[in-house]
Short mmCIF file of N, CA and C in Angstrom, two decimals:
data_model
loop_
_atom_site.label_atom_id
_atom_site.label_comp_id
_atom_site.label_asym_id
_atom_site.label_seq_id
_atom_site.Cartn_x
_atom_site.Cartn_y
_atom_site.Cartn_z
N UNK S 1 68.16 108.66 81.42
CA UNK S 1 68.34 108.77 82.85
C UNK S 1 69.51 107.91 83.33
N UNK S 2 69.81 106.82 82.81
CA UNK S 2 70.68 106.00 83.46
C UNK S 2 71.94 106.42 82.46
N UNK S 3 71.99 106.87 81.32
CA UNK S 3 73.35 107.11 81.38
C UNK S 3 74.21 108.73 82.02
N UNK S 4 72.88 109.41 82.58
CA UNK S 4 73.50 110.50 83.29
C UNK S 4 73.63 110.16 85.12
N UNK S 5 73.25 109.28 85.24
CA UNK S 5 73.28 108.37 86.90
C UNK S 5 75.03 107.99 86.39
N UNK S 6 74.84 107.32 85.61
CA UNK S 6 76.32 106.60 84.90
C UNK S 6 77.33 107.71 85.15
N UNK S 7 77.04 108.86 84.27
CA UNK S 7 78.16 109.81 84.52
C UNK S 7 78.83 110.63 85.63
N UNK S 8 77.32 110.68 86.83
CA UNK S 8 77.35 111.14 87.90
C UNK S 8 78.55 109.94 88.66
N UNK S 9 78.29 108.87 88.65
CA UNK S 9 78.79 108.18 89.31
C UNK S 9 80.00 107.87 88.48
N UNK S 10 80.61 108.33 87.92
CA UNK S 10 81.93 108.41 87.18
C UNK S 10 82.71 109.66 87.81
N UNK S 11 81.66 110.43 87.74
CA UNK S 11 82.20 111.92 87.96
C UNK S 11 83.07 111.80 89.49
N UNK S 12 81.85 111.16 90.55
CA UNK S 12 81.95 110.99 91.77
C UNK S 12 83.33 109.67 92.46
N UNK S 13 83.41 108.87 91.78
CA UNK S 13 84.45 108.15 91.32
C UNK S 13 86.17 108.96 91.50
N UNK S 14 85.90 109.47 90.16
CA UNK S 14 87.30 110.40 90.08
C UNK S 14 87.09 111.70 91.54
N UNK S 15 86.70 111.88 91.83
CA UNK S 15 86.58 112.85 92.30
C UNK S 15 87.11 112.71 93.51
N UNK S 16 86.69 111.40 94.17
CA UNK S 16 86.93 110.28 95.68
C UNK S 16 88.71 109.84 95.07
N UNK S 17 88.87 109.59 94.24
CA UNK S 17 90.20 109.42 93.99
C UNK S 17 91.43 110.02 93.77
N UNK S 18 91.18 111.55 93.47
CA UNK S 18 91.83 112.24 93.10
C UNK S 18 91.96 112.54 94.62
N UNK S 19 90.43 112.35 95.52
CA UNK S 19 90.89 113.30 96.71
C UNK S 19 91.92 112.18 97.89
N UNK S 20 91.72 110.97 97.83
CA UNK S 20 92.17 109.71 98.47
C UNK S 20 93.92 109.70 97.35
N UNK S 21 94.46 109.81 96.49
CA UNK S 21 95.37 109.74 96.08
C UNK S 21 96.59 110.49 97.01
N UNK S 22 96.36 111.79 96.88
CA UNK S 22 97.83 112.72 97.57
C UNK S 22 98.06 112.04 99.35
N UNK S 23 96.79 111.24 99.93
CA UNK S 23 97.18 110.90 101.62
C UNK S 23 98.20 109.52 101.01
N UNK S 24 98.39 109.14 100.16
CA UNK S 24 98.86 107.58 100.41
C UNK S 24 100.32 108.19 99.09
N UNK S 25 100.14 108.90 99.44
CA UNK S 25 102.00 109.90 98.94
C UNK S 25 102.68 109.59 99.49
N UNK S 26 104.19 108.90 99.22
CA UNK S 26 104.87 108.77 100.01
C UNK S 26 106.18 109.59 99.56
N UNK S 27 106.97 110.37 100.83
CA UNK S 27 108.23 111.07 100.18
C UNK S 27 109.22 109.86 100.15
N UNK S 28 110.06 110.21 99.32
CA UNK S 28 111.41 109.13 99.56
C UNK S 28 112.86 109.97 100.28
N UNK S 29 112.58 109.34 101.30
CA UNK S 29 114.17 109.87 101.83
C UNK S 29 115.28 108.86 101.85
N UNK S 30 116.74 109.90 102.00
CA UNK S 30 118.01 108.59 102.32
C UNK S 30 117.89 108.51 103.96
N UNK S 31 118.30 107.08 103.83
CA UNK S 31 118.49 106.82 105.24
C UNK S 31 120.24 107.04 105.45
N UNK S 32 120.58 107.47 104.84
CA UNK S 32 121.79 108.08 105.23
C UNK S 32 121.77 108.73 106.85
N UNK S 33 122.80 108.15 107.73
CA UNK S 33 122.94 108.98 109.05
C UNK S 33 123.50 110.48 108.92
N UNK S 34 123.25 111.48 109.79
CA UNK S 34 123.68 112.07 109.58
C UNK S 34 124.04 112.88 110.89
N UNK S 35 125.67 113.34 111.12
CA UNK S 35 126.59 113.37 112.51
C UNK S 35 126.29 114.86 112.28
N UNK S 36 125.73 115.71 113.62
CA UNK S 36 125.92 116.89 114.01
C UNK S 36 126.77 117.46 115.12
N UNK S 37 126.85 118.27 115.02
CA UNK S 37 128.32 118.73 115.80
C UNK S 37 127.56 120.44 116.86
N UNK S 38 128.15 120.18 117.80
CA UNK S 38 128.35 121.79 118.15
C UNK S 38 128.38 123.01 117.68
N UNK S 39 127.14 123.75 117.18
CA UNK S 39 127.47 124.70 116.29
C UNK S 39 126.83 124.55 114.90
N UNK S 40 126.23 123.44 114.95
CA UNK S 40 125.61 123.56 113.79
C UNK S 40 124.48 123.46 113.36
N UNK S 41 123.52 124.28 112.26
CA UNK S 41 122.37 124.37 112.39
C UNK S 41 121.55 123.62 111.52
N UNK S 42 120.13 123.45 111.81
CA UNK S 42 119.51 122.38 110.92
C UNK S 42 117.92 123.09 111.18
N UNK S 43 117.62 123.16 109.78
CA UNK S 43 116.35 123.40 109.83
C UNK S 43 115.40 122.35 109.21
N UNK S 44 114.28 122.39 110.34
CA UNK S 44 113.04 121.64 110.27
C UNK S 44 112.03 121.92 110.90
N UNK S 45 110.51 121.90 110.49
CA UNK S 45 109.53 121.59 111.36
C UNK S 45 109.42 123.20 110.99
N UNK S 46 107.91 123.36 110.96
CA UNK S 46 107.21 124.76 111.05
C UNK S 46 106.42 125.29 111.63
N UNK S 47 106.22 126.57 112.12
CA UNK S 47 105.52 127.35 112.99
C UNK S 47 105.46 128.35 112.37
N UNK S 48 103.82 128.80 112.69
CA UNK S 48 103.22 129.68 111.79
C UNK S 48 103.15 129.86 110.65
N UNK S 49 103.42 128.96 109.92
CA UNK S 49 103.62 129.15 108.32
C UNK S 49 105.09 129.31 107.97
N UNK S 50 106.30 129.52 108.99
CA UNK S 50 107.46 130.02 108.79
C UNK S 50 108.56 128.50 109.36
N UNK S 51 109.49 128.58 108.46
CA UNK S 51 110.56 126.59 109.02
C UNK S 51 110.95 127.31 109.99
N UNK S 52 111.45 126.35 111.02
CA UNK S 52 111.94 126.67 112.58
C UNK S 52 113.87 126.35 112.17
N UNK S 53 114.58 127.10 112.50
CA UNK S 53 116.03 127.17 112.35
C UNK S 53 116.38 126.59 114.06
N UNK S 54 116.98 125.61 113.60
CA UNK S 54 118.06 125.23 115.01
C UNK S 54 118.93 124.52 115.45
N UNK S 55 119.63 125.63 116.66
CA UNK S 55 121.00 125.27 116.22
C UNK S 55 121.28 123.84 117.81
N UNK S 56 122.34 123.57 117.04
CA UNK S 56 122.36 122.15 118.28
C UNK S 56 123.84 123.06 119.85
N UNK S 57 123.64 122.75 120.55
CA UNK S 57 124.52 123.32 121.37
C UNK S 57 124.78 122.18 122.38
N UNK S 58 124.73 120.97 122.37
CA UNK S 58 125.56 120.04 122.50
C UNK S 58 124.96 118.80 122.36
N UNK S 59 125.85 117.94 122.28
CA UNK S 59 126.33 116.58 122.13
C UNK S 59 126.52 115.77 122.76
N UNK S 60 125.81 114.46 123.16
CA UNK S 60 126.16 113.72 124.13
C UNK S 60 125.70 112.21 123.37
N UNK S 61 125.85 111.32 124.88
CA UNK S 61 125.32 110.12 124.39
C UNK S 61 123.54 109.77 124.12
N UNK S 62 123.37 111.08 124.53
CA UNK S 62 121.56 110.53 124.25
C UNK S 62 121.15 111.33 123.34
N UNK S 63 121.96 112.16 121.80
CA UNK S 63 121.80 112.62 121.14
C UNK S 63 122.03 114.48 121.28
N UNK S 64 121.84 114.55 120.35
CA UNK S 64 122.40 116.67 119.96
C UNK S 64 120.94 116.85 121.14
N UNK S 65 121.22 118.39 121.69
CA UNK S 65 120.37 118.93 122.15
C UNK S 65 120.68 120.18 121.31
N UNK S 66 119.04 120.46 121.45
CA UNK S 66 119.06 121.94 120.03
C UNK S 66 117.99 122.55 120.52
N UNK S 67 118.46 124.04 120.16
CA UNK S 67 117.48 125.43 120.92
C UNK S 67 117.10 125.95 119.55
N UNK S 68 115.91 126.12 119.70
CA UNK S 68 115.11 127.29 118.64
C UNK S 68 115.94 128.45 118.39
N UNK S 69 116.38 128.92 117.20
CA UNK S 69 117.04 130.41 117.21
C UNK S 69 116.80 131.60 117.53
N UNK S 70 115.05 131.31 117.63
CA UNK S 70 114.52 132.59 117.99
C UNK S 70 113.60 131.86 118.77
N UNK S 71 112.40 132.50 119.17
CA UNK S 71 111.01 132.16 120.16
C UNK S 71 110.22 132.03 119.41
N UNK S 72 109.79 131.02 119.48
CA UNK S 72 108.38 130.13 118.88
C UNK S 72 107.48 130.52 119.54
N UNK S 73 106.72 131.19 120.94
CA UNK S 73 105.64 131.34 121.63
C UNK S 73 105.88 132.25 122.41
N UNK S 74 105.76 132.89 122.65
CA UNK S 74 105.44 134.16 123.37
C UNK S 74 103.95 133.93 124.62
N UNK S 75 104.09 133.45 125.83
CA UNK S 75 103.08 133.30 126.48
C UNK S 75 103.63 134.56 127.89
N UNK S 76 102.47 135.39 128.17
CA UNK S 76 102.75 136.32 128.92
C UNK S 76 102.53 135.94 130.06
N UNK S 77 103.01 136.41 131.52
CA UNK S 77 102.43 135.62 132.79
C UNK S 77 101.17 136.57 133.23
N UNK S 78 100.17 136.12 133.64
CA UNK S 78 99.24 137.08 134.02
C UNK S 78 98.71 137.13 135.58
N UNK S 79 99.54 138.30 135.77
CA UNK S 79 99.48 138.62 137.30
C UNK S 79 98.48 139.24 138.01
N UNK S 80 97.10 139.36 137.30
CA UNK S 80 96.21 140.23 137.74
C UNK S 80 95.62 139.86 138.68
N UNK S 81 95.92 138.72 139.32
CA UNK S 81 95.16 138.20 140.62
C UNK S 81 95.99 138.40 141.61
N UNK S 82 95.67 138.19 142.89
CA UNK S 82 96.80 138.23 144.29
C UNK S 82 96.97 137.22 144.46
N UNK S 83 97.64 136.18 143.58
CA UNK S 83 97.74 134.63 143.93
C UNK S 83 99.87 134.69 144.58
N UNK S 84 100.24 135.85 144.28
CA UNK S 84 101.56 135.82 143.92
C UNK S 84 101.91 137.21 145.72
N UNK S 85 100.90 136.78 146.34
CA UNK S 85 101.44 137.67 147.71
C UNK S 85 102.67 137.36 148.48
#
């Protein structure tokens, strides 16, 4: 009995560890800066399962401003009430 308690609690062990291992992953990135310009595109960040493409369309002192290439959300207006007389 106690050496199958033993194994259970071995089993249960690895099991807590394997699942606690991949959160304390760390990626390695460069901290390299990196200068964007007018016109140029950068993809990051995902929606729906699909990377979001986008392009920057200008430049200032408080950083690139950048538009989605396409539409991320589709929300319809719904006019079925008489709120809009």
């Amino acid at each position: 009995m106690f050496t199958k308690n033993k194994k259970i609690w071995k089993f249960l062990l690895l099991f807590i560890a394997a699942a606690i291992i991949p959160v304390f992953m760390v990626s390695i990135r460069s901290n390299a800066a990196v200068t964007l310009q007018t016109g140029d595109y950068v993809k990051f960040g995902m929606y729906d399962g699909d990377p979001i493409l986008w392009r920057v369309v200008n430049v200032d002192g408080n950083g690139p401003l950048i538009l989605s290439d396409r539409i991320l959300c589709l929300k319809a207006f719904d006019a079925a009430g008489s709120y809009y007389n």
